[in-house]
Short mmCIF file of C-alpha atoms in Angstrom, two decimals:
data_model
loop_
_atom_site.label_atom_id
_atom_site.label_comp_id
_atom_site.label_asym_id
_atom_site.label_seq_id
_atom_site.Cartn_x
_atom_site.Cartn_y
_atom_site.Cartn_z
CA UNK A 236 0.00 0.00 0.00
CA UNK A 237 2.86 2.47 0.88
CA UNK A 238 2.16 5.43 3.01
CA UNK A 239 -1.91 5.66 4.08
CA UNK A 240 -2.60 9.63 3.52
CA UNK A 241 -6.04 9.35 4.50
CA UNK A 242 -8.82 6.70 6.51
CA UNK A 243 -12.15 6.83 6.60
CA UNK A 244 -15.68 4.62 7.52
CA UNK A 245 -18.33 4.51 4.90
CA UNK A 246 -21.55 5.34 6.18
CA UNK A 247 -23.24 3.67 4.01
CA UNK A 248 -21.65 0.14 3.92
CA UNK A 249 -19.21 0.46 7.20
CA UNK A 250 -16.38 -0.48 5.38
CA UNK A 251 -12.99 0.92 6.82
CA UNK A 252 -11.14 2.30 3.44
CA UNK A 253 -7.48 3.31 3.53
CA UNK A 254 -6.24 5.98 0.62
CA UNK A 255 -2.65 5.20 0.16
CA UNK A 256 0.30 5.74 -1.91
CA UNK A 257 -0.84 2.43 -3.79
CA UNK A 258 -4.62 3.52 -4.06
CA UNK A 259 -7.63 3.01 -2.36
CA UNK A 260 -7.89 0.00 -0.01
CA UNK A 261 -10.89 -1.51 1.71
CA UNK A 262 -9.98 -3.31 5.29
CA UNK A 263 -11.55 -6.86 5.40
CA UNK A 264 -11.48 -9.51 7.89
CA UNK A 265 -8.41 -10.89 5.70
CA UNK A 266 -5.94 -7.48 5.64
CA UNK A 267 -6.22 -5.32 3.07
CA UNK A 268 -8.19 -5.56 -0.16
CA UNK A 269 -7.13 -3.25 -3.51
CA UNK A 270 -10.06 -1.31 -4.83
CA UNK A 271 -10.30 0.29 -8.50
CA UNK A 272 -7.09 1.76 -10.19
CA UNK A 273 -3.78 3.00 -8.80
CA UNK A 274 -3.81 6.27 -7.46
CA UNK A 275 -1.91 7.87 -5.10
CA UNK A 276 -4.40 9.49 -2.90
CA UNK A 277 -3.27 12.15 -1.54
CA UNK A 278 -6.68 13.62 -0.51
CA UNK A 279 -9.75 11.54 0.52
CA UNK A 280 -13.26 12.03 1.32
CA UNK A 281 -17.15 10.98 1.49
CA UNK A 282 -19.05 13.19 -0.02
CA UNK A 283 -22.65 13.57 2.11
CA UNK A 284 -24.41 11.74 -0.60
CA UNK A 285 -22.11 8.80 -0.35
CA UNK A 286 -19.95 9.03 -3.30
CA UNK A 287 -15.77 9.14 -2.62
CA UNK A 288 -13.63 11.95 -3.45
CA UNK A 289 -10.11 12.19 -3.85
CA UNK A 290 -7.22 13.93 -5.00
CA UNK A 291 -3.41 12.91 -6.13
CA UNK A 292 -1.31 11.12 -8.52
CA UNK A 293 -2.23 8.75 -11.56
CA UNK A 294 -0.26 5.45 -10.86
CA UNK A 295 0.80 4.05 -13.86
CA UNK A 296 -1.27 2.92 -16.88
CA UNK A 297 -4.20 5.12 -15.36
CA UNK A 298 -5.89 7.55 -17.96
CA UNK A 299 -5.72 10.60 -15.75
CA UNK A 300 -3.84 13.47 -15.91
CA UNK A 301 -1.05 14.60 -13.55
CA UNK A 302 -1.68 15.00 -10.91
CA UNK A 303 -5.40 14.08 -11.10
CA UNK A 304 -7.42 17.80 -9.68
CA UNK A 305 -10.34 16.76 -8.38
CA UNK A 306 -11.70 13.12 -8.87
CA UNK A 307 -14.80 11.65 -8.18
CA UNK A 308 -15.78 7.49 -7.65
CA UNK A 309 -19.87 6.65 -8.10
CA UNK A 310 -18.92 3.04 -7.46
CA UNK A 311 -17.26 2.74 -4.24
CA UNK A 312 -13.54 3.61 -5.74
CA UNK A 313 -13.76 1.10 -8.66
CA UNK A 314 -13.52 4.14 -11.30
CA UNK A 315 -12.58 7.31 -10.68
CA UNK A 316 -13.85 10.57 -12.99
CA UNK A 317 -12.42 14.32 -12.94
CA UNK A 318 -14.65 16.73 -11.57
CA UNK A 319 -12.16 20.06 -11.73
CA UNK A 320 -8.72 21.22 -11.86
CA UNK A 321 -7.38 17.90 -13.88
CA UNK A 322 -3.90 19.02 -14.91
CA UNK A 323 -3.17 21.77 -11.96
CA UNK A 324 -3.89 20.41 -8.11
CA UNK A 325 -2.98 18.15 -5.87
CA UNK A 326 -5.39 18.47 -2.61
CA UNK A 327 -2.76 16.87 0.42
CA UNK A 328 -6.34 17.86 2.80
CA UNK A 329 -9.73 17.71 1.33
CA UNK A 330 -13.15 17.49 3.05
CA UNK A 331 -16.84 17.44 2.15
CA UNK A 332 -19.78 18.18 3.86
CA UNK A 333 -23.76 19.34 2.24
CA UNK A 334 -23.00 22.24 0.54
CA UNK A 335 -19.48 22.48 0.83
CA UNK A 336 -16.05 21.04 -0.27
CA UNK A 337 -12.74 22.31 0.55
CA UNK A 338 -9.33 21.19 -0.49
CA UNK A 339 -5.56 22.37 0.26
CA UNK A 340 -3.38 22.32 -2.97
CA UNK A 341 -1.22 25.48 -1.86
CA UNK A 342 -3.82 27.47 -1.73
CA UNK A 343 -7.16 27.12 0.30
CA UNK A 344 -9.85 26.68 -2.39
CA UNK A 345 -13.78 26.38 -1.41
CA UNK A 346 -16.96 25.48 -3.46
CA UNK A 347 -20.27 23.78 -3.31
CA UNK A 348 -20.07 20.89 -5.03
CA UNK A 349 -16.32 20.69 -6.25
CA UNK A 350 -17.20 21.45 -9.57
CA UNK A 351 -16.19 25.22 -9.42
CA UNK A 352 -13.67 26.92 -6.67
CA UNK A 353 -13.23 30.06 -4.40
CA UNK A 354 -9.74 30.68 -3.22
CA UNK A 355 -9.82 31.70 0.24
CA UNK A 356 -7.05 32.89 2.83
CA UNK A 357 -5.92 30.57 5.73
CA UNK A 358 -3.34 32.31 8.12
CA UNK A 359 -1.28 29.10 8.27
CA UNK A 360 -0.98 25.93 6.15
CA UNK A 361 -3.42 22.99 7.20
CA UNK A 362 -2.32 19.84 7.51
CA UNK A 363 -5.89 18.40 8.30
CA UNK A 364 -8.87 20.35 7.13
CA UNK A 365 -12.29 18.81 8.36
CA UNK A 366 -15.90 19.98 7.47
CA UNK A 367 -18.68 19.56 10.21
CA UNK A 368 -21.65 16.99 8.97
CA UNK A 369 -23.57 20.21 8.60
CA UNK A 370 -21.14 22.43 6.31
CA UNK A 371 -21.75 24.64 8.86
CA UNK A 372 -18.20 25.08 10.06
CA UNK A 373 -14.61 24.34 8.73
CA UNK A 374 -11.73 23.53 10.90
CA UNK A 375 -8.09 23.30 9.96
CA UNK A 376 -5.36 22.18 12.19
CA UNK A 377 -2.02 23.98 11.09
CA UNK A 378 1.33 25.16 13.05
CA UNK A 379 -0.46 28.12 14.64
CA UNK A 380 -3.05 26.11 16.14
CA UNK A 381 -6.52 25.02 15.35
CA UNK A 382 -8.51 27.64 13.23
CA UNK A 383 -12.19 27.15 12.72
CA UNK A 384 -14.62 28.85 10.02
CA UNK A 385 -17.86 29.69 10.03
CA UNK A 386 -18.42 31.49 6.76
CA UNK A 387 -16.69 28.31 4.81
CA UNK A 388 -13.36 29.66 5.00
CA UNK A 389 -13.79 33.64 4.54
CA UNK A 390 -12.49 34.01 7.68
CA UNK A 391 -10.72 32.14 10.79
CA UNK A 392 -10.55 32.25 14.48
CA UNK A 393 -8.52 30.55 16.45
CA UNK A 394 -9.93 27.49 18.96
CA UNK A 395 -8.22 26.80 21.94
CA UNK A 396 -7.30 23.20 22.83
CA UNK A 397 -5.66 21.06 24.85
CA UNK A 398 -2.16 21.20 22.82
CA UNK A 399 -0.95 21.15 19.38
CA UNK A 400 -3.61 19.14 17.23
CA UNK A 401 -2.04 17.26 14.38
CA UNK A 402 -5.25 16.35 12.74
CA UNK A 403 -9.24 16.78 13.57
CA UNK A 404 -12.45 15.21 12.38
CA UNK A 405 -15.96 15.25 13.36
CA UNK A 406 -17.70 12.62 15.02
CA UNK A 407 -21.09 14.04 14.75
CA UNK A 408 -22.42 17.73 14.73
CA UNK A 409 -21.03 19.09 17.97
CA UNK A 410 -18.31 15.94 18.55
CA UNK A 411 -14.86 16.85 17.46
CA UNK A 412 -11.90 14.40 17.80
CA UNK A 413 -8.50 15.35 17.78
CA UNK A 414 -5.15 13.84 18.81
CA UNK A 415 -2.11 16.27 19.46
CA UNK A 416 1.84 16.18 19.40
CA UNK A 417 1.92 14.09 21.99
CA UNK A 418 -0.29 11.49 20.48
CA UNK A 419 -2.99 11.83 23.12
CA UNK A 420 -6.78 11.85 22.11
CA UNK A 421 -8.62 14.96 22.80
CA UNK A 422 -12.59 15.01 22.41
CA UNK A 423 -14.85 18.06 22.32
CA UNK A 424 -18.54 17.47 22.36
CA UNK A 425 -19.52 21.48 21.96
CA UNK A 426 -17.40 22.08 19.15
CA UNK A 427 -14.65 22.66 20.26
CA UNK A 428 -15.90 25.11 22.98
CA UNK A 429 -14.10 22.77 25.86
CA UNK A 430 -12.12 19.40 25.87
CA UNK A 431 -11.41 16.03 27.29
CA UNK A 432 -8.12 14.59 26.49
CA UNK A 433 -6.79 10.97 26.79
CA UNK A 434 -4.63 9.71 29.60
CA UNK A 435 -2.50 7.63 26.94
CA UNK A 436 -0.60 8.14 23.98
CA UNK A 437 -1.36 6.73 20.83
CA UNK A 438 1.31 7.06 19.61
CA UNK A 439 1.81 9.35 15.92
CA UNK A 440 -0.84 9.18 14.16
CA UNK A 441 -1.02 10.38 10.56
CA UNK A 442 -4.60 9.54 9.49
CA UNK A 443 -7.80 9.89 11.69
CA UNK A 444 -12.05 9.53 11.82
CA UNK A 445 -14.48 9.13 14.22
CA UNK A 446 -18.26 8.30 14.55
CA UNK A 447 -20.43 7.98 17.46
CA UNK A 448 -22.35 4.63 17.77
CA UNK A 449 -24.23 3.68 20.06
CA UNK A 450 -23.61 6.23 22.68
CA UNK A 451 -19.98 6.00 21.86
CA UNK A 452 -17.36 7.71 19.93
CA UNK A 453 -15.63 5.10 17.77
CA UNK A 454 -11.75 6.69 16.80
CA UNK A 455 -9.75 4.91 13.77
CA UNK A 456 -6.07 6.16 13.64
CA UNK A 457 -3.26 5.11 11.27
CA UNK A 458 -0.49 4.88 13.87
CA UNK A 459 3.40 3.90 12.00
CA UNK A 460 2.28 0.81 10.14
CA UNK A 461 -1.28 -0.04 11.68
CA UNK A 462 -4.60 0.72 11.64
CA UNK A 463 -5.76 0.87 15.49
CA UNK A 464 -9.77 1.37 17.24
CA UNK A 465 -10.56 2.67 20.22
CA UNK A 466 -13.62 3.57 22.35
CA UNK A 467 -12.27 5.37 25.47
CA UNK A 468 -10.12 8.03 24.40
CA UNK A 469 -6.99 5.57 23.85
CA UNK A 470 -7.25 4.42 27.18
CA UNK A 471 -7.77 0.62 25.34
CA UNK A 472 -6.53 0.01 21.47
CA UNK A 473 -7.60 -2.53 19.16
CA UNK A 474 -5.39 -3.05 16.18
CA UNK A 475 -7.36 -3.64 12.38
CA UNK A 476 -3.94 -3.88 11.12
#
């Protein structure tokens, strides 16, 4: 697979599905399984109406151009299709949300549906940028802290949190997960008004999601070489892979 860039449940089917230097991978029972064409995902996403997005480099033999813009799979990553910017970006964070999808190619760009951009300022570089369910709210972790939008990225304010967040996601509409420099889990459930933050290191983590279910909030986290779970903040891991 090579370096996973990105992780993220479907809603839809549950499947865990790893975007990697190698392409898009779906986590079975088994280890990982290959899905559609080489491409190095750089960027990843669900779109709200279930269909992936994703952003990168064509592997080789695949008929799109480099590096790929903005790409779009109807089938669950078997085929991929361009939506914009074939030919000119490479989105290393990308999120979706109703009404909204932003990507990070060097430049903050915004737009409804993907199709079409607004190029917005950020005062720092995100490494993670994370859309709430809503597309009500952007957030952005970056070197100067976390920044949140409400105005899909016109402007930015700075949210205070436990430390240095090296990625964020949304759990649900007020649930935000985040784990920091030190590899510790930090959970807001008012968006990101206040925090609770794990006892235990994960560890580094380079990829990150969440979902509540069933009353609890489920964290996936690409950690070195595996693919870990845990319920209680990182308090108890199980490793996927």
């Amino acid at each position: 697979m090579g370096h996973v860039h990105g992780l993220a449940r479907d809603p839809g089917s549950g499947d865990v599905l790893l975007a990697t230097h190698g392409g898009l991978f779906r986590l079975d029972p088994g280890g990982p399984v290959p899905v559609g064409p080489v491409v190095d995902l750089m960027g990843f996403a669900i779109a709200p109406d279930g269909r992936y997005l994703g952003s990168g480099h064509p592997g080789a033999g695949v008929d799109l151009e480099q590096p790929v813009g903005l790409i779009r799979s109807d089938d669950m990553g078997a085929s991929w299709t361009v939506l914009s910017r074939a030919g000119e970006s490479d989105f290393h964070a990308l999120t979706a949300a109703p009404g909204v999808v932003a990507g990070f190619d060097g430049s903050l760009r915004v737009g409804a549906d993907g199709s079409s951009w607004q190029v917005r300022t950020l005062p720092a570089e995100p490494h993670t940028l994370a859309a709430s369910p809503s597309g009500d709210r952007l957030l952005a972790t970056t070197e100067k802290g976390l920044l949140a939008s409400i105005d899909r990225g016109a402007s930015w304010t700075r949210v205070t949190a436990p430390e240095l967040l090296v990625a964020v996601t949304w759990a649900e509409p007020d649930t935000v997960v985040g784990v920091g420099v030190s590899g510790r889990l930090a959970l807001s459930e008012d968006g990101g008004a206040s925090w609770t933050q794990g006892e235990r290191p994960v560890g580094r983590a380079t990829a990150l999601h969440a979902t509540r279910t069933g009353g609890q909030v489920e964290v996936l986290l690409v950690v070195g070489d595996h693919v870990v779970r845990t319920l209680d903040l990182g308090r108890s891991l199980d490793r996927l892979l």
